[in-house]
Tab-separated table of C-alpha atoms (C1' of nucleotides) and ligand atoms in Angstrom:
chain	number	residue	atom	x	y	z
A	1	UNK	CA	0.000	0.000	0.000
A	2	UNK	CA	1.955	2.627	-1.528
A	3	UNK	CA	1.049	5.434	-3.627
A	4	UNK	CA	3.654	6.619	-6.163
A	5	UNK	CA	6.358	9.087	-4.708
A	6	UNK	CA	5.596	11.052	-8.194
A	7	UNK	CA	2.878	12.061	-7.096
A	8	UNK	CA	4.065	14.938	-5.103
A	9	UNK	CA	6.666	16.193	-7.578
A	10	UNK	CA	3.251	16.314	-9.918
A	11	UNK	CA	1.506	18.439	-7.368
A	12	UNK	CA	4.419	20.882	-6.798
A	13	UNK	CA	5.248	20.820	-10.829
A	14	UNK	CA	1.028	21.706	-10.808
A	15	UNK	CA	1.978	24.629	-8.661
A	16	UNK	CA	4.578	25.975	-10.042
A	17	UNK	CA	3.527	25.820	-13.283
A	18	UNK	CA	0.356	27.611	-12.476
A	19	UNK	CA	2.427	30.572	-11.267
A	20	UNK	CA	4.550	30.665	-14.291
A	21	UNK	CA	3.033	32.088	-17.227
A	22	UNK	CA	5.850	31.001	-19.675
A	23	UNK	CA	6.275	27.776	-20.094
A	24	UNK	CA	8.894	25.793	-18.200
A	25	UNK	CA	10.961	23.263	-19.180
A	26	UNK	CA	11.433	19.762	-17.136
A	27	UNK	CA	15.562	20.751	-16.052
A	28	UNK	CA	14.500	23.470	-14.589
A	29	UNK	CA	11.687	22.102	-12.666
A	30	UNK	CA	13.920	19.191	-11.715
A	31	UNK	CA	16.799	21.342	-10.258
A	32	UNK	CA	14.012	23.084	-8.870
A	33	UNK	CA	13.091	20.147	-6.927
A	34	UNK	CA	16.742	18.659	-7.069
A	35	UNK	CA	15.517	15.081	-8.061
A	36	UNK	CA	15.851	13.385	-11.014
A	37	UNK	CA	15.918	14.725	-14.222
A	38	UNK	CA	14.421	11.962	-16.240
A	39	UNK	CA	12.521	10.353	-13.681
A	40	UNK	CA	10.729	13.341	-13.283
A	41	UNK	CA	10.318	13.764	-17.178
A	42	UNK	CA	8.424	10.402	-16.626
A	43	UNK	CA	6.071	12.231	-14.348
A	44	UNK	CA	5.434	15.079	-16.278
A	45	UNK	CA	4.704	12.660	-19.643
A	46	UNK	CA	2.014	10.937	-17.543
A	47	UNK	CA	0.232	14.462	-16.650
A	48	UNK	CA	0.514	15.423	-20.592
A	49	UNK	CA	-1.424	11.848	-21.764
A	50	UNK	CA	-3.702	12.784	-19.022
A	51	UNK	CA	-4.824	15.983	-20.455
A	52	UNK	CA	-3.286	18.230	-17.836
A	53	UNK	CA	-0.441	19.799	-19.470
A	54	UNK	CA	0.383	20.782	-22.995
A	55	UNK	CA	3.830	20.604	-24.157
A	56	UNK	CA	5.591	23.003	-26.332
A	57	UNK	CA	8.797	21.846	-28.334
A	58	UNK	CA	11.775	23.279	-29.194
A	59	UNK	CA	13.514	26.064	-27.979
A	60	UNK	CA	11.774	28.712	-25.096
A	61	UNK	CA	9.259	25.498	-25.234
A	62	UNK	CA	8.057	23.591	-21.818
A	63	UNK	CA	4.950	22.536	-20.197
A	64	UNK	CA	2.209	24.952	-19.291
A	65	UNK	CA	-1.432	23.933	-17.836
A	66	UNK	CA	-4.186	23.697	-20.364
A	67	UNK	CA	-6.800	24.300	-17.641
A	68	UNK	CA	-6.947	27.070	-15.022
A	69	UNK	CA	-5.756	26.144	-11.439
A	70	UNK	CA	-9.161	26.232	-9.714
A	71	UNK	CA	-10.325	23.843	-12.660
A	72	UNK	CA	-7.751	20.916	-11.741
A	73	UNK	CA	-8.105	18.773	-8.852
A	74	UNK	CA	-5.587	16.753	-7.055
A	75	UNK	CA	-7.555	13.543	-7.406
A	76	UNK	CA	-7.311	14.534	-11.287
A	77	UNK	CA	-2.922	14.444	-10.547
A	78	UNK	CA	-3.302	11.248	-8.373
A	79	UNK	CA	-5.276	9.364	-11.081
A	80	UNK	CA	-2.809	10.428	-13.750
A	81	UNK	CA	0.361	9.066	-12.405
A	82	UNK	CA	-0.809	6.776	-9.791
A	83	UNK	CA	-3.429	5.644	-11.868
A	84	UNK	CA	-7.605	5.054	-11.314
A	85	UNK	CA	-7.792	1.043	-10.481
A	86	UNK	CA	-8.664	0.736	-7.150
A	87	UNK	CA	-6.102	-0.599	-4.713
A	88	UNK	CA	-8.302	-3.181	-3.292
A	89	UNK	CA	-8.889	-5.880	-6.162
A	90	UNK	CA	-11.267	-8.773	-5.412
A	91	UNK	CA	-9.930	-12.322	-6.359
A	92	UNK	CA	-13.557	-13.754	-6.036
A	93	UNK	CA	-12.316	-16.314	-3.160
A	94	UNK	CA	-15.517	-17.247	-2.901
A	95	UNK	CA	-16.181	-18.481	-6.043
A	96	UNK	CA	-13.106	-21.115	-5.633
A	97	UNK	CA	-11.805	-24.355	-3.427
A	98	UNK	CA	-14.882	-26.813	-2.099
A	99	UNK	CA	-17.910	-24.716	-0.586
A	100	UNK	CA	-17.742	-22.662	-3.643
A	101	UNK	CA	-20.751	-20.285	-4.279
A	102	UNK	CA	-22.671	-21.069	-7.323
A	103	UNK	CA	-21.209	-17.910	-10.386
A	104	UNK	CA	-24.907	-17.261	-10.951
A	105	UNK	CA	-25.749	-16.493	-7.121
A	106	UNK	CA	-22.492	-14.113	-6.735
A	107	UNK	CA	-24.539	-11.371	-8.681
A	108	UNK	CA	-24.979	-8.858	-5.854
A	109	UNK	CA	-21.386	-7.519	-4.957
A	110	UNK	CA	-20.272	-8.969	-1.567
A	111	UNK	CA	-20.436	-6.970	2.022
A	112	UNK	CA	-16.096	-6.898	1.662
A	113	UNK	CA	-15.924	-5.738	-1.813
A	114	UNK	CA	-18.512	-3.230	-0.937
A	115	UNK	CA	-16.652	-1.775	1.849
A	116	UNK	CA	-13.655	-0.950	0.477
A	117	UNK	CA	-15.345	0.624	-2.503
A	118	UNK	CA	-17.313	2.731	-0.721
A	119	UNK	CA	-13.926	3.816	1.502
A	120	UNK	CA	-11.765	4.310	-1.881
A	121	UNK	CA	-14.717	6.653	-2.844
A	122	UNK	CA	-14.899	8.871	-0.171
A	123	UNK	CA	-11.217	9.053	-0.714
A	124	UNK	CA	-11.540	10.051	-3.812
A	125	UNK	CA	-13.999	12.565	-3.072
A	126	UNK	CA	-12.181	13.941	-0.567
A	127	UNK	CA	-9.044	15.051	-2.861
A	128	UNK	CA	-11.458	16.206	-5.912
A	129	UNK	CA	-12.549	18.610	-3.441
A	130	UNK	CA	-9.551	20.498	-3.217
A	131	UNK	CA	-8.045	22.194	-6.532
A	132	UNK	CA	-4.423	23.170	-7.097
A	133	UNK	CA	-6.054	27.039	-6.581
A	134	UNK	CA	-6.380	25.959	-2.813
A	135	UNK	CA	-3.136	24.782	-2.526
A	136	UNK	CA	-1.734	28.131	-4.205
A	137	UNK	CA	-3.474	30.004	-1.616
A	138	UNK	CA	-2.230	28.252	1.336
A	139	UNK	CA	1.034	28.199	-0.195
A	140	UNK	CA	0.912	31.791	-0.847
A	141	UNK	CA	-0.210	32.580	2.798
A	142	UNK	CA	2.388	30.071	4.317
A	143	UNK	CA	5.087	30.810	2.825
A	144	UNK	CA	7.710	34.394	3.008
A	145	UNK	CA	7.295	36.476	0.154
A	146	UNK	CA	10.242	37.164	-0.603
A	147	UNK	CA	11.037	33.483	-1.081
A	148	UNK	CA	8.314	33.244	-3.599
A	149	UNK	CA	9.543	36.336	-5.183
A	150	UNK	CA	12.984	35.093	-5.380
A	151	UNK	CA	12.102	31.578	-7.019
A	152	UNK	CA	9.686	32.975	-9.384
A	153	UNK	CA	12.779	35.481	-10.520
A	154	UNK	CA	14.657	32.310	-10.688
A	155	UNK	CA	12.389	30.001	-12.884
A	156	UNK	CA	12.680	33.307	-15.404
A	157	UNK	CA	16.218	33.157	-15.597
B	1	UNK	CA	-1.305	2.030	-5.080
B	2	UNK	CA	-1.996	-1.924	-4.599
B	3	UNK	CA	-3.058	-2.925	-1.249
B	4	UNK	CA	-1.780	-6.638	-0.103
B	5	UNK	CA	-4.029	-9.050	-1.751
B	6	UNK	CA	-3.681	-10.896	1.834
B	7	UNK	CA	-6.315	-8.278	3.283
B	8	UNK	CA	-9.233	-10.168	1.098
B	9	UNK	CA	-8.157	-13.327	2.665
B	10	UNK	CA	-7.504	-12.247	6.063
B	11	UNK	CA	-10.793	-10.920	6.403
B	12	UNK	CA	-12.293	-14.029	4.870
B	13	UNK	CA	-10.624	-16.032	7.118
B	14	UNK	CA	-12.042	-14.128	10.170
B	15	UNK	CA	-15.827	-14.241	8.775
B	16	UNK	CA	-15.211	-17.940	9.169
B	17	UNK	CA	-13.314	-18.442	11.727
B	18	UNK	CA	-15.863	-15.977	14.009
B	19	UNK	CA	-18.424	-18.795	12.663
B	20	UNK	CA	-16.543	-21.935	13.852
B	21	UNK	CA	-16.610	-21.921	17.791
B	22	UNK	CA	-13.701	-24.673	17.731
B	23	UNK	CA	-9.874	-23.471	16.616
B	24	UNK	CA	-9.085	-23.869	12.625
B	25	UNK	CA	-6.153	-25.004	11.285
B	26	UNK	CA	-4.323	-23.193	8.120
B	27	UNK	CA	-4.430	-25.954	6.105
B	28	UNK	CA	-8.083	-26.142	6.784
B	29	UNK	CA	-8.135	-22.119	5.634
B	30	UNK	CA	-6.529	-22.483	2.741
B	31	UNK	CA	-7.981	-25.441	1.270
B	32	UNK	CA	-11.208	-23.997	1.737
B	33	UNK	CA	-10.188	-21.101	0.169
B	34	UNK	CA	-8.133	-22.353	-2.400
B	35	UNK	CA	-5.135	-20.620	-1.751
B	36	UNK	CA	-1.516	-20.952	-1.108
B	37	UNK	CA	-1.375	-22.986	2.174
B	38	UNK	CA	2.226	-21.145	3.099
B	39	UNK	CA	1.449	-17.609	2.021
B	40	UNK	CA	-2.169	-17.707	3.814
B	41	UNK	CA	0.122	-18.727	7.251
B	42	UNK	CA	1.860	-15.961	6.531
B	43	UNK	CA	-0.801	-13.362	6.473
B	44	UNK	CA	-2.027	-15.377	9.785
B	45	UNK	CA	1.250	-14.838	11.807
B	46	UNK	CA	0.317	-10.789	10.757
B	47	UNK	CA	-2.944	-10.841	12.118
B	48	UNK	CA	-1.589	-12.980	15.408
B	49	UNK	CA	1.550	-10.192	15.928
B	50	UNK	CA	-1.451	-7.529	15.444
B	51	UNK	CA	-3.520	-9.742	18.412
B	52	UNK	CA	-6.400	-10.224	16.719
B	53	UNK	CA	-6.324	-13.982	16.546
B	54	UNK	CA	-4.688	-15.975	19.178
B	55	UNK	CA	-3.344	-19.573	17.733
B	56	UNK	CA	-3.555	-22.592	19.818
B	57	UNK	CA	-0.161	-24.892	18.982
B	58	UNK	CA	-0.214	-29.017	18.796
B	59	UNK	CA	-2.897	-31.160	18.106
B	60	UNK	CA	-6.799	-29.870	17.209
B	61	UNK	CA	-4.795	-26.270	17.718
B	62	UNK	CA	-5.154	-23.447	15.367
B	63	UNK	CA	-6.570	-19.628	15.056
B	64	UNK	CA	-9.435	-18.767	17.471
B	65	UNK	CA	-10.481	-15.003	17.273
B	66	UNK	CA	-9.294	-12.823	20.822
B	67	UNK	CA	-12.269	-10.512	20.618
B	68	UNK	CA	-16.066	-10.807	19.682
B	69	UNK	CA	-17.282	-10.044	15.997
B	70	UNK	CA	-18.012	-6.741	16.529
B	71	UNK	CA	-15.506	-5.459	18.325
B	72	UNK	CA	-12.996	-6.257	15.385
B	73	UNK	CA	-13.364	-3.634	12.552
B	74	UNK	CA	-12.076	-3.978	9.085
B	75	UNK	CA	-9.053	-1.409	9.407
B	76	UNK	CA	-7.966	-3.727	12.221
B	77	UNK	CA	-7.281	-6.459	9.818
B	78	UNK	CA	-6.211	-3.610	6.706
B	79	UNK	CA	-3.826	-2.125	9.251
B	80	UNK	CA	-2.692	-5.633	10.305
B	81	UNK	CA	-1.489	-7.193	7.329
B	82	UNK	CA	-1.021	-4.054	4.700
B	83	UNK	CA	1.043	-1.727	7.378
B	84	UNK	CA	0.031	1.082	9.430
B	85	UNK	CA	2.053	3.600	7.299
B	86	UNK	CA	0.038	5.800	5.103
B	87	UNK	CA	0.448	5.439	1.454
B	88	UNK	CA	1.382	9.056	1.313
B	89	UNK	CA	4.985	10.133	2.411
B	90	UNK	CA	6.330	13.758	2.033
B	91	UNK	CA	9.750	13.394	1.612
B	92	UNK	CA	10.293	17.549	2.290
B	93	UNK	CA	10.891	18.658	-1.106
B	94	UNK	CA	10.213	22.450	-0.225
B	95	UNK	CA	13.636	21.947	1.493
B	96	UNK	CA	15.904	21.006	-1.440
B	97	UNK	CA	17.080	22.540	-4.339
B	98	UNK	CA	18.111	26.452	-4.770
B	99	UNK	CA	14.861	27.671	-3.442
B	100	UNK	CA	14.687	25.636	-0.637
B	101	UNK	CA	12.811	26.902	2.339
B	102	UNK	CA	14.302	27.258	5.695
B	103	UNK	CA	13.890	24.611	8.175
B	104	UNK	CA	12.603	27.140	10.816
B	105	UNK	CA	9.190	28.023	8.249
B	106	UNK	CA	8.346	24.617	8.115
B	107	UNK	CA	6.939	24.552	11.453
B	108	UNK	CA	3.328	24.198	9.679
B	109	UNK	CA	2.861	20.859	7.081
B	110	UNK	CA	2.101	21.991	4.096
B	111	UNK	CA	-1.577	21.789	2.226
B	112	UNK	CA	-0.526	18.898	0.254
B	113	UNK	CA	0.653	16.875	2.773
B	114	UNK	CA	-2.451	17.542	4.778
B	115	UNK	CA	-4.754	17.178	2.195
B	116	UNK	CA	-3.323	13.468	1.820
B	117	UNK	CA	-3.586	13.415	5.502
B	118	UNK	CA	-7.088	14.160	5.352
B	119	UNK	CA	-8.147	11.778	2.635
B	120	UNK	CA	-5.888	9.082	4.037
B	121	UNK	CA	-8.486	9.854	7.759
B	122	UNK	CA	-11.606	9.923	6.091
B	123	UNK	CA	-10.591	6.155	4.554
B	124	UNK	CA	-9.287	4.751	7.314
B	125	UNK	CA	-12.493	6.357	8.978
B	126	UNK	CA	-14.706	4.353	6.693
B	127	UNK	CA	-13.025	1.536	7.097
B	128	UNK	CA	-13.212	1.684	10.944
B	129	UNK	CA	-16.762	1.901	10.590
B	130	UNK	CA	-17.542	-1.383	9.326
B	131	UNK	CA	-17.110	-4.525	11.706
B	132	UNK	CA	-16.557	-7.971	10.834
B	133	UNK	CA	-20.102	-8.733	12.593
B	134	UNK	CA	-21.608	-6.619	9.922
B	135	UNK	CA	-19.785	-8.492	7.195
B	136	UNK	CA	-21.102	-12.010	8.859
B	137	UNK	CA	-24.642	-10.407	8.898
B	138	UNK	CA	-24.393	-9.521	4.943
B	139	UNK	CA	-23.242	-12.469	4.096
B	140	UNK	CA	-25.743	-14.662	6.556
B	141	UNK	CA	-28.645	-12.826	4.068
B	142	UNK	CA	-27.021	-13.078	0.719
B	143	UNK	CA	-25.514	-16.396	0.702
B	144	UNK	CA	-28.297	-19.546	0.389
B	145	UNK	CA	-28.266	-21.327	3.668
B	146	UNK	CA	-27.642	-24.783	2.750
B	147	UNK	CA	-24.349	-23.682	1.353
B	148	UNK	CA	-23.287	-21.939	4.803
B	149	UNK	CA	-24.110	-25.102	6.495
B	150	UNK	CA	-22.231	-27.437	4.507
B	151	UNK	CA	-19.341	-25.048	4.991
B	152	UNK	CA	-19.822	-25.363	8.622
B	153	UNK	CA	-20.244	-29.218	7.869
B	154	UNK	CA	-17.158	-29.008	6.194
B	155	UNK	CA	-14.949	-27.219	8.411
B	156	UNK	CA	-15.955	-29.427	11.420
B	157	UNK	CA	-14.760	-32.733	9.708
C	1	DC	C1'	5.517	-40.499	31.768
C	2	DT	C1'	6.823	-41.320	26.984
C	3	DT	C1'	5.886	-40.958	22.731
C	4	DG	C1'	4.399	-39.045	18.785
C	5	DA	C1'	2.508	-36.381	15.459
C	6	DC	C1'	0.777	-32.065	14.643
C	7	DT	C1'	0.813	-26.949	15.057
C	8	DC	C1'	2.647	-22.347	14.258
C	9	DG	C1'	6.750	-19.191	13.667
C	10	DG	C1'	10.259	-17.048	11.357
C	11	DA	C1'	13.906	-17.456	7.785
C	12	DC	C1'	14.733	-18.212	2.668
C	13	DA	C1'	13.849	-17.538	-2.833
C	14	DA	C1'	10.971	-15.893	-7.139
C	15	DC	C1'	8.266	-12.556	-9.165
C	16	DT	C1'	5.758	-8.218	-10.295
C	17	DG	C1'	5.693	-3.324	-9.990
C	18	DT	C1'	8.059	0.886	-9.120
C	19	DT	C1'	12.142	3.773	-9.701
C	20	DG	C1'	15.669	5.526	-12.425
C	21	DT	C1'	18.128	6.300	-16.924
C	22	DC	C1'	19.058	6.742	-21.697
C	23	DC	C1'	18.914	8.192	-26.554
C	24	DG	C1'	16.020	9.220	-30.780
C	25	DA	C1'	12.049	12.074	-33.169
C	26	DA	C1'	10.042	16.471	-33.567
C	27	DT	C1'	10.009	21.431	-33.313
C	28	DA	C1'	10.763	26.571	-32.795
C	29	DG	C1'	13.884	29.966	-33.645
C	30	DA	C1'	17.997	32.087	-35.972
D	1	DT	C1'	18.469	25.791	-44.214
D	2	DC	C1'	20.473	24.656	-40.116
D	3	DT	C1'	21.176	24.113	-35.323
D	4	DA	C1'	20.242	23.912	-30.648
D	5	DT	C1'	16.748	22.566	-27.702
D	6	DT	C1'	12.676	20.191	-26.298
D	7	DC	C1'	9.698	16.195	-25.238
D	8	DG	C1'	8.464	11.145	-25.999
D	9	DG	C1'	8.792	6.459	-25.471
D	10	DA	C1'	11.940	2.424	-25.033
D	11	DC	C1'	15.574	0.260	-21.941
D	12	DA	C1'	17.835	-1.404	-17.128
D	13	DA	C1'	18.220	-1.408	-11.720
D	14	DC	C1'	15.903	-1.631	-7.416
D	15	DA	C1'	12.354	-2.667	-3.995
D	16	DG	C1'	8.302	-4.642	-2.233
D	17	DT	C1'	5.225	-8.113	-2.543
D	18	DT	C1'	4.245	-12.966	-3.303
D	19	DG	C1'	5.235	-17.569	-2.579
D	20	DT	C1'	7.772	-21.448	-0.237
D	21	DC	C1'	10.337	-24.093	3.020
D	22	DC	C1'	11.842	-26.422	7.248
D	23	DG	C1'	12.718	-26.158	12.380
D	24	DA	C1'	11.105	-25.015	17.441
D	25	DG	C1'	7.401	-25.673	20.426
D	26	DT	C1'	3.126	-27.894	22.062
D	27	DC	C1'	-0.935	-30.566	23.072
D	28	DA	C1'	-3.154	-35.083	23.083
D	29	DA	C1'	-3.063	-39.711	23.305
D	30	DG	C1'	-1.271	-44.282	24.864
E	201	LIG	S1	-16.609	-12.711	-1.161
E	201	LIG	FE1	-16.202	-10.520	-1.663
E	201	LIG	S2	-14.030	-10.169	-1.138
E	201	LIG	FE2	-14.331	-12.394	-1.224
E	201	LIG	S3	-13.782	-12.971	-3.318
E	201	LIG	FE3	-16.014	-12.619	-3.353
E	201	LIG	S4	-16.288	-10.440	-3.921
E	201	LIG	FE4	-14.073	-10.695	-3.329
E	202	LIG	S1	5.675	21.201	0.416
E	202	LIG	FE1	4.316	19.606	1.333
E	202	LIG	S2	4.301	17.872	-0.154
E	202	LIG	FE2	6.032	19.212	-0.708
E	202	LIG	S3	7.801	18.309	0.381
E	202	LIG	FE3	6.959	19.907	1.760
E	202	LIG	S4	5.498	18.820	3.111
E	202	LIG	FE4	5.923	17.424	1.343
DNA sequence: CTTGACTCGGACAACTGTTGTCCGAATAGA
DNA sequence: TCTATTCGGACAACAGTTGTCCGAGTCAAG
């Protein structure tokens, strides 16, 4: 039970990106970060088949957001690079070894599978409800403004 | 994002086991549900560390459950066998790279770790409120009765 | 009491999924 | 036209999970 570390270099790429109006290109974001360079590339590829970002080629090119900030949610980052399949995956147990349950009587979902679909969905529901705009403004409040002055200077450099 | 595929058979093996008054083997377990006889001990030793089940060495021994059905809640078992960790773990990137922020601002988590926090409570939440007692009492009125009976039939011999 | 067989417990491999890296195709600008 | 720069997908290294095994300990029977 582990979600993807990318995940959080997607959120903070998401936030940076939103206060950027050029686009930026994956080195800098990466020394930004200071992780991986190509491993973060990876990332970044997953948000663009998602829909999130739009890449620009060549030279001054990068990734910029297609949609406003207050328009993408983090469950929209999570299900890009950690993906939508839910983790719990029923084996149908019951429907194997000696005592097994008839296929046409297993039509009604059992109490277990049940359960942890109804948990994954109120987790689920719980990050669409806050949008990369709500992070920005905590961020924003949070955090010295001179600091986010200085690394916004930075990113245009 | 996978969760342990042992948490569908852990909690299938305490529905039965909270049916049988007398101790069950793992061999008995996994035969019935057609699984890996080693791997299935395996998840059992988890749930015995987490004292849930208390195991009964030597002859007619085996796994009896410590507590009644509903005092045992489904995050016991998830926590038991798929860790207590939460899938999400910052790993303080707002403190690397040129724009790092000092140490002495990050008194406060940040809104993406506690918006992972959050979702991670509400799950765990749901989970918590679901019982293995309720699980028996779904599956007493879905499953034909003849079938739980020869289970019982069959677990006995 | 002795014996005996049966039980769980932790230590040991094999496999899938994640992490990390690389170079080629395409593009915008000069 | 040409070049420097960018992303994109294909290629290894690592970790965590899955699966397996045999030994220490224990209860019941004789
Ligand atoms: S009884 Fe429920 S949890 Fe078990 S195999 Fe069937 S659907 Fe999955
Ligand atoms: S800003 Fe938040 S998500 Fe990013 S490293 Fe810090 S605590 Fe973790």
């Amino acid at each position: 039970m582990k979600m993807s570390g990318g995940v959080e270099w997607g959120l903070h790429c998401c936030v940076v990106l939103s206060g950027a109006g050029a686009p930026v290109t994956a080195a800098k974001l990466a020394e930004l970060h200071d992780v991986s360079q190509s491993y973060l590339a990876k990332q970044l590829q997953l948000l663009s088949r998602a829909g999130l970002v739009r890449s620009t080629l060549g030279q001054s090119g990068g990734y910029v957001l297609t949609r406003a900030a207050n328009e993408i949610t983090v469950l929209d980052v999570v299900e890009a690079i950690d993906g939508v399949e839910p983790a719990f995956r029923c084996t149908e147990v019951r429907q194997r070894g000696p005592m097994a349950v008839p296929a046409e009587r297993c039509d009604t979902p059992c109490p277990i599978a049940r359960t942890m679909d109804s948990a994954d969905r109120v987790w689920r529901e719980s990050l669409r409800r806050v949008t990369i705009a709500d992070l920005i403004a905590d961020v924003n409040r949070t955090t010295p403004p001179e600091i986010l002055a200085g690394a916004r200077e930075w990113l245009r450099a």
